[in-house]
Coordinates of N, CA and C in Angstrom, one line a residue:
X971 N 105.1 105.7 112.1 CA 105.0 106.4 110.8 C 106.0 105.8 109.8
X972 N 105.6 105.6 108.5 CA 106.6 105.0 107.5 C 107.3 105.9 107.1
X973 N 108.8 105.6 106.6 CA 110.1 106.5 106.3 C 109.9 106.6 104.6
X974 N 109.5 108.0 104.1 CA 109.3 107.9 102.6 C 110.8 108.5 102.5
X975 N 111.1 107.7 101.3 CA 112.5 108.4 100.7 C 112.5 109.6 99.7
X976 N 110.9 109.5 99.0 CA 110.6 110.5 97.8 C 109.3 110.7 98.1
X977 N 108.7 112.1 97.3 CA 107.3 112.2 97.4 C 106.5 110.7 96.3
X978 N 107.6 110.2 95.3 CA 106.7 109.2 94.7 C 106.4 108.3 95.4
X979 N 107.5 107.7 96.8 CA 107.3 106.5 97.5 C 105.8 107.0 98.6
X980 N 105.6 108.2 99.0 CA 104.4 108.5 99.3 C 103.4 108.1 98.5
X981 N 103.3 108.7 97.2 CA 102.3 108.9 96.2 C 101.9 107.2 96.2
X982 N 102.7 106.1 95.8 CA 102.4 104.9 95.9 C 101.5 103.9 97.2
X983 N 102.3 104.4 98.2 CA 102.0 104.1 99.4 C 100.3 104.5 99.3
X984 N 99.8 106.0 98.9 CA 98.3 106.0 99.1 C 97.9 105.1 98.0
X985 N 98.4 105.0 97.0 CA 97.4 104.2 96.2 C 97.5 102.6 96.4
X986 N 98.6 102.4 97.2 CA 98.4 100.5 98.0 C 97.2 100.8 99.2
X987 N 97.4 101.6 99.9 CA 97.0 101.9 101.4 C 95.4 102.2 101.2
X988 N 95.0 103.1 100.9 CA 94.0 103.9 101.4 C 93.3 103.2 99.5
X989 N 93.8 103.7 99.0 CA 93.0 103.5 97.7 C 93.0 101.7 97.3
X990 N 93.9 100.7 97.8 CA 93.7 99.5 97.3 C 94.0 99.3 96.3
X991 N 95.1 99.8 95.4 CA 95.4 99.3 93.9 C 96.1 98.3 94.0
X992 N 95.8 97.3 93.2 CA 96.1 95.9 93.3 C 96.0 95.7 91.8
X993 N 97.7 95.5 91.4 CA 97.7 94.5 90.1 C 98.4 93.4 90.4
X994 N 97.8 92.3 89.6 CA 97.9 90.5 90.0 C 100.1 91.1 89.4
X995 N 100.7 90.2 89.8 CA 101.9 89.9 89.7 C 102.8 91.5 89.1
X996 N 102.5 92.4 89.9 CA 102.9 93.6 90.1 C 104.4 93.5 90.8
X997 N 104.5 92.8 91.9 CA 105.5 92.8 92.4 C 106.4 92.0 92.1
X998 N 105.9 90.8 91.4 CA 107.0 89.6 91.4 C 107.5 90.3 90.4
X999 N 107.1 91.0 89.1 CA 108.0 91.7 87.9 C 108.9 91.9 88.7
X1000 N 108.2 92.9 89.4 CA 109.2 94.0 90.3 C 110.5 93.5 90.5
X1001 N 110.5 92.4 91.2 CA 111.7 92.0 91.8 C 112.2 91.2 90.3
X1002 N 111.8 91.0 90.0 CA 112.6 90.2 88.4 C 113.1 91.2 88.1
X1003 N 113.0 92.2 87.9 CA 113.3 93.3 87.1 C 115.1 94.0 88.1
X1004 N 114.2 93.6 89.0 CA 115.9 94.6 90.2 C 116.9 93.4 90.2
X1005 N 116.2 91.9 89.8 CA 117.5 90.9 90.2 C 117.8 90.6 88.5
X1006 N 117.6 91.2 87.7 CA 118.3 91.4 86.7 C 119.4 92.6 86.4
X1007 N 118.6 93.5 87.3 CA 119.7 94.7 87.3 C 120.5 95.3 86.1
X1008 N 121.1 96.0 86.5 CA 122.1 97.0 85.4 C 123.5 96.0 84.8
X1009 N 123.8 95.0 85.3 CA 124.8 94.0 84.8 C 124.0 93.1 83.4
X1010 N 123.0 92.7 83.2 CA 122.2 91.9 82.2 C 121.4 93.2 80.9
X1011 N 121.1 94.5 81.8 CA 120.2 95.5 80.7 C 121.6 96.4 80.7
X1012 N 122.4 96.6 81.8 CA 122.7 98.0 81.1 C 122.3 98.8 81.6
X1013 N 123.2 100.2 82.3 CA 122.5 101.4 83.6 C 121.4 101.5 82.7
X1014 N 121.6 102.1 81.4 CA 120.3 103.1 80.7 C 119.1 102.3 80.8
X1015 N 119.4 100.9 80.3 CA 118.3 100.4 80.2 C 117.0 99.7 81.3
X1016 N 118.2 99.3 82.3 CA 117.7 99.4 83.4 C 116.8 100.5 84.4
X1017 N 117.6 101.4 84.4 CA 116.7 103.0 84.9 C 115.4 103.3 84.1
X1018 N 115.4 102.6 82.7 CA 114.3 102.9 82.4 C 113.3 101.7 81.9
X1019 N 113.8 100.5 82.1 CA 112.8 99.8 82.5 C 112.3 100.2 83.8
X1020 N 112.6 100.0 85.3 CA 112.3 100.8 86.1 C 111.5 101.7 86.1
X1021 N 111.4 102.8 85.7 CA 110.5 103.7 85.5 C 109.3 103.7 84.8
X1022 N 109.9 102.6 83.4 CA 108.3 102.4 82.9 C 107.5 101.3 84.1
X1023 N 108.1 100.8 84.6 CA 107.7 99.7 85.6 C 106.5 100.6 86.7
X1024 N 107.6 101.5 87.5 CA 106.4 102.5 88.3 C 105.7 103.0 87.5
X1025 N 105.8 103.5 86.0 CA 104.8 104.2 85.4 C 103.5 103.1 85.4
X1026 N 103.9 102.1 85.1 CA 102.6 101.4 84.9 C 101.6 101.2 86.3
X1027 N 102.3 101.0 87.2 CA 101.6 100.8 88.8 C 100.7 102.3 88.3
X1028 N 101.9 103.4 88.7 CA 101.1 104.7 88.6 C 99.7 104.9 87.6
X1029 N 100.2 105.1 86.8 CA 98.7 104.9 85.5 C 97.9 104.0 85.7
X1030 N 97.8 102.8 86.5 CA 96.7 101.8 86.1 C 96.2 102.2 87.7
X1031 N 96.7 102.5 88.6 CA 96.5 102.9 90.2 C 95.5 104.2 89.6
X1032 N 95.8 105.3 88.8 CA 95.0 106.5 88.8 C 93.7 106.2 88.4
X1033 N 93.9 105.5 87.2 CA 92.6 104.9 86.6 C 92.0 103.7 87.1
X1034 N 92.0 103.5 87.9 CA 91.3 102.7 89.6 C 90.5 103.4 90.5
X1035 N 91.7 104.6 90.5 CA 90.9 105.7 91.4 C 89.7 106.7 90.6
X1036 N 90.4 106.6 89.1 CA 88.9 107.5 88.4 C 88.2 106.6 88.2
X1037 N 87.8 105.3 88.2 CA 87.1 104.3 87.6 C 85.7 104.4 88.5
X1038 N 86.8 104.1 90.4 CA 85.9 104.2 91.3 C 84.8 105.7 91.5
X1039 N 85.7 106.8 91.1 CA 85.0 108.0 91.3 C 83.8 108.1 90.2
X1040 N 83.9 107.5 88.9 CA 82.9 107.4 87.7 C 81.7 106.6 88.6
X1041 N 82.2 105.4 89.4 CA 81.6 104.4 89.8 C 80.3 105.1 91.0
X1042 N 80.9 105.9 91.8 CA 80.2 106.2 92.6 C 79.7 107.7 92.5
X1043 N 80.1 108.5 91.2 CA 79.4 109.6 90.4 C 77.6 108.8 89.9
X1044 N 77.9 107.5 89.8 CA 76.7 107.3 88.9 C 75.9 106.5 90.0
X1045 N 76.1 106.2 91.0 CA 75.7 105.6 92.2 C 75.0 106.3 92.6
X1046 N 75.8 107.7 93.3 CA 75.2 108.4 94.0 C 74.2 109.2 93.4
X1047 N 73.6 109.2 92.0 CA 73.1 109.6 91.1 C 72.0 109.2 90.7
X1048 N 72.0 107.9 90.8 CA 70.7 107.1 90.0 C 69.9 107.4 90.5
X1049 N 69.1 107.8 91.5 CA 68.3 107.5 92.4 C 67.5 109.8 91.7
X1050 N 68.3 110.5 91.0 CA 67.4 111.7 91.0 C 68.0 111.6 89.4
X1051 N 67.2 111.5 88.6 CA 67.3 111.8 86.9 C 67.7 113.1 86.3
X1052 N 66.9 113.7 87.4 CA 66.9 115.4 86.7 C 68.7 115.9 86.9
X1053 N 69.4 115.4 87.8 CA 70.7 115.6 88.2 C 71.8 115.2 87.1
X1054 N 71.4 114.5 86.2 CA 72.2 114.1 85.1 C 72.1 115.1 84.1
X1055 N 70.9 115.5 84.1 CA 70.8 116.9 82.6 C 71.6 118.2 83.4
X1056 N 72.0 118.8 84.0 CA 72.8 119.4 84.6 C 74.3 119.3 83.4
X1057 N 74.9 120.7 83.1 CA 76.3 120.3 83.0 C 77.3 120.0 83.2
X1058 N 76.9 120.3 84.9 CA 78.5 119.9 86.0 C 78.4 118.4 85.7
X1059 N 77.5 117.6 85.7 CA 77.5 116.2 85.9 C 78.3 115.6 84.3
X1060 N 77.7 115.9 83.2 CA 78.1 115.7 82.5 C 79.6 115.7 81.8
X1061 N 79.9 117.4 82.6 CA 81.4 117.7 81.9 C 82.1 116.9 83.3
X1062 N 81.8 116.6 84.1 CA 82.5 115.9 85.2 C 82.9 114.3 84.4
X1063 N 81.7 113.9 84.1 CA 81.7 112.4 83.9 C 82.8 112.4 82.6
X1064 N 82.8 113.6 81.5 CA 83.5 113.5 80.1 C 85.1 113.5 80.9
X1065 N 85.1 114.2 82.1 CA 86.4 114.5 82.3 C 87.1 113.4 83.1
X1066 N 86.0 112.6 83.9 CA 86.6 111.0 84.6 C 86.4 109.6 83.9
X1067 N 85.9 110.1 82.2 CA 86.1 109.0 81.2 C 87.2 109.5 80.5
X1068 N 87.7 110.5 80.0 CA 88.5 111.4 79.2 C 89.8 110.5 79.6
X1069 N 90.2 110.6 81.2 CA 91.5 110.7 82.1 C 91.3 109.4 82.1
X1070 N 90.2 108.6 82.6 CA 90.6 106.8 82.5 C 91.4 106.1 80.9
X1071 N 90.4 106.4 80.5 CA 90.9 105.9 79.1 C 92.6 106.7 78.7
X1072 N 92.6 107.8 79.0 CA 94.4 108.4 78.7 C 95.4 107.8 79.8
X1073 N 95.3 107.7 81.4 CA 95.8 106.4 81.7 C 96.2 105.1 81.7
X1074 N 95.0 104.6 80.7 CA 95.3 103.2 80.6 C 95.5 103.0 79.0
X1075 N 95.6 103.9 78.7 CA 95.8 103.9 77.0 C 97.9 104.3 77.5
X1076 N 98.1 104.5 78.4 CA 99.7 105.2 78.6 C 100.2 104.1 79.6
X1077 N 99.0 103.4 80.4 CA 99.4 102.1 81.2 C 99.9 100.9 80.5
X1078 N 99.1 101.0 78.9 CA 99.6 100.2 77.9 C 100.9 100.6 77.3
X1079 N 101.1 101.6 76.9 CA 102.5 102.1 76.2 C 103.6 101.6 76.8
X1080 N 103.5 102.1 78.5 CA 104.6 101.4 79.4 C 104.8 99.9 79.5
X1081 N 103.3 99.2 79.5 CA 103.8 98.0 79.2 C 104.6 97.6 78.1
X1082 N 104.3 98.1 77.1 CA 105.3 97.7 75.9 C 106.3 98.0 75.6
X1083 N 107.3 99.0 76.3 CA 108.0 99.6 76.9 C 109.2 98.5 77.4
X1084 N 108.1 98.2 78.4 CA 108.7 96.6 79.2 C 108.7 96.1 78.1
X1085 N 108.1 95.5 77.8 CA 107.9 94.1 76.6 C 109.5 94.8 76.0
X1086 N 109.6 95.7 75.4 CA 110.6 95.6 74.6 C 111.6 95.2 75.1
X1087 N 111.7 95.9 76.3 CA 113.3 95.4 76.7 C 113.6 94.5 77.2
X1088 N 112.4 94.0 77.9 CA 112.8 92.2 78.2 C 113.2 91.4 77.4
X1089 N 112.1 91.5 76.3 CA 112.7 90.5 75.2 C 113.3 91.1 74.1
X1090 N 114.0 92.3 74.0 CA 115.2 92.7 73.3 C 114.6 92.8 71.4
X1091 N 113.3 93.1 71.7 CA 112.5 93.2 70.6 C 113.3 94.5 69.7
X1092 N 114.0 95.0 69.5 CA 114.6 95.9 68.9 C 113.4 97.0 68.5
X1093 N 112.9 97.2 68.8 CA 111.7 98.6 68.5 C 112.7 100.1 69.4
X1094 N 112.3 100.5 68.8 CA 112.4 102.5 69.1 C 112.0 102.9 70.9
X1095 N 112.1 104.1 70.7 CA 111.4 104.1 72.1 C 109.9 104.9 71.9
X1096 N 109.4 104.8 70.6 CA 108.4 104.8 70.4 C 107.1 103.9 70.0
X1097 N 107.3 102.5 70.2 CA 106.9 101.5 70.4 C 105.7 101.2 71.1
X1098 N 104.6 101.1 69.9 CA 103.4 101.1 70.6 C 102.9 99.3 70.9
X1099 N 101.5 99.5 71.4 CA 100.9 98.4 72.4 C 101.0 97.2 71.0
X1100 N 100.2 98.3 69.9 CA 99.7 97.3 68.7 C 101.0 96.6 68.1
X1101 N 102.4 97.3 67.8 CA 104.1 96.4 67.4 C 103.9 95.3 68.4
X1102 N 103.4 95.8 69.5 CA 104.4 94.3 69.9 C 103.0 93.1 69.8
X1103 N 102.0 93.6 70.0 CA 100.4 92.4 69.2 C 101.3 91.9 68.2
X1104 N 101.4 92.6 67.2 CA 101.7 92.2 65.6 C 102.9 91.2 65.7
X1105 N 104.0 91.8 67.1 CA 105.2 90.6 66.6 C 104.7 89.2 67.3
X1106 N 103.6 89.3 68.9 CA 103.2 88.0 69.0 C 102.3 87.3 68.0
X1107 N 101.4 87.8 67.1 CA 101.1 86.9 65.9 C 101.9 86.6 65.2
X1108 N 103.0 87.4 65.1 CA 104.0 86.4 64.1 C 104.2 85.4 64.4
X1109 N 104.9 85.7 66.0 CA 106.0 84.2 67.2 C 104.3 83.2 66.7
X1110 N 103.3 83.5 66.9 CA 102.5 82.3 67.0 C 102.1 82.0 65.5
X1111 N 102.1 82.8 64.3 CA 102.3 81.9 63.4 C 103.2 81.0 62.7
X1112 N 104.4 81.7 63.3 CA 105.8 80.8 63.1 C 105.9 79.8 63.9
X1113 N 105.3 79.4 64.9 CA 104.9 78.5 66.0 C 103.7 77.5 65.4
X1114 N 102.8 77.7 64.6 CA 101.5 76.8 64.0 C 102.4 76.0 62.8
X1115 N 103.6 76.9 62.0 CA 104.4 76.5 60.9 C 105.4 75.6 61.1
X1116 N 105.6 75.7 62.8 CA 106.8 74.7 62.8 C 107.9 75.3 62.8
X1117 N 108.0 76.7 62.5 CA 109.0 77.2 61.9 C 109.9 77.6 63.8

């Protein structure tokens, strides 16, 4: 049996294990982020890069798991029409499109979160997905300018 240190290192473990959440270069961050450490960010800023870091696994892991449950709501479904005019089905499906999209709409926030502090973007800690779009068009039109 594996030694959990917290119920989150549980909570993770099901969503590697049983549930399969796989994001491409998930972990290499990871370890970029801890061999940077609190000497280069800084305790605060480190602890909370960190956390937006699991936040993002977490959020994009849940909305994997609603994605699949949407996935096989409509599966198990096709096959009788009359089961879709029903309300359960409906307020089910509003409620496992509702929670994907608020997930990954919050999987984005954390990433920019990261973004900030890696590259020392000076934003708030309210710093949305669309600031840091806006500052990569800038870097790339100051990049077409030469500048």
């Amino acid at each position: 049996m594996t030694n959990y240190n917290t119920v989150e290192d549980l909570e993770i473990d099901y969503l590697l294990k049983k549930k399969h959440v796989r994001i491409r270069n998930y972990r290499k961050l990871d370890r970029q982020i801890k061999f940077l450490g609190e000497k280069v960010l800084g305790k605060l800023n480190f602890e909370f890069l960190s956390l937006c870091h699991l936040g993002v696994f977490w959020k994009a892991g849940i909305a994997k798991v609603l994605r699949d449950d949407l996935e096989t709501m409509y599966v198990e479904n096709i096959d009788d029409i009359q089961i879709q005019k029903k309300p359960p089905w409906m307020l089910r499906k509003y409620m496992l499109v509702t929670a994907l999209l608020g997930n990954l709409s919050g999987a984005l926030d954390l990433v920019s979160q990261e973004i900030n502090l890696l590259y020392d973007l000076q934003f708030d800690e309210r710093v949305s997905f669309r600031d840091i779009w806006k500052e990569i068009s800038k870097s790339r039109n100051r990049i077409k300018r030469g500048i």
